[in-house]
Amino acid sequence: MQYKRLDIHYTEYSSLGELPERDRILCEEAIKAQKSSYAPYSKFNVGAAVLLEDGTIVRGSNQENAASPSGLCAERTALFAAGVLHPGVPMLSLAIVGGPDYGMCSSPATPCGGCRQVMAEYQKISKRPLSIIMIGKDAIWKFDSVDDVLPLIFDSI
Ligand code: THU
């Protein structure tokens, strides 16, 4: 028997101004996207923005439904929209922001497991690392690859 451990790596920034310009612009897009969140049930509003290799930025936000499983998270609306509108264009980076009543949590909003699996799929077909940026009021976390937010990714193929 052998005890093992996995390390994950990320960079913490203390403000948006500290980020490299490309990341900061993407975060600002995620913050704008949060305004389109439709979350009358949870009142937890999430915005996301995906940067594509050709420079396009695609926004998403959580869209809820009276029949709750029919709603969708911000990350997935952004990733699926990018997949539909720009098929075959690699995805480079995804920024996420969330908080109650269109606000921002102090600690970065972290994506749910289902969204992480979808990120893994697009990272795979993009054939390059997809970085994930989680925005909070007190800190911003940047993960350079989906592997760092979803260790031991399920991949049947
Ligand atoms: N939500 C997201 O948009 N992204 C996540 O990764 C976690 C949760 C949304 C779903 C629901 O509309 C609300 O936040 C509360 O769970």
mmCIF file of N, CA and C in Angstrom, residues 1-7:
data_model
loop_
_atom_site.group_PDB
_atom_site.id
_atom_site.type_symbol
_atom_site.label_atom_id
_atom_site.label_comp_id
_atom_site.label_asym_id
_atom_site.label_seq_id
_atom_site.Cartn_x
_atom_site.Cartn_y
_atom_site.Cartn_z
ATOM 1 N N MET A 1 0.849 -1.189 0.000
ATOM 2 C CA MET A 1 0.000 0.000 0.000
ATOM 3 C C MET A 1 0.896 1.254 0.000
ATOM 4 N N GLN A 2 0.428 2.247 -0.671
ATOM 5 C CA GLN A 2 1.220 3.479 -0.740
ATOM 6 C C GLN A 2 0.290 4.680 -0.624
ATOM 7 N N TYR A 3 0.541 5.547 0.328
ATOM 8 C CA TYR A 3 -0.264 6.769 0.479
ATOM 9 C C TYR A 3 0.207 7.774 -0.565
ATOM 10 N N LYS A 4 -0.731 8.367 -1.310
ATOM 11 C CA LYS A 4 -0.336 9.322 -2.358
ATOM 12 C C LYS A 4 -1.105 10.613 -2.186
ATOM 13 N N ARG A 5 -0.592 11.672 -2.802
ATOM 14 C CA ARG A 5 -1.322 12.941 -2.760
ATOM 15 C C ARG A 5 -1.227 13.635 -4.106
ATOM 16 N N LEU A 6 -2.201 14.488 -4.358
ATOM 17 C CA LEU A 6 -2.203 15.265 -5.596
ATOM 18 C C LEU A 6 -2.075 16.732 -5.227
ATOM 19 N N ASP A 7 -1.286 17.460 -5.979
ATOM 20 C CA ASP A 7 -1.163 18.906 -5.753
ATOM 21 C C ASP A 7 -1.934 19.641 -6.832
#
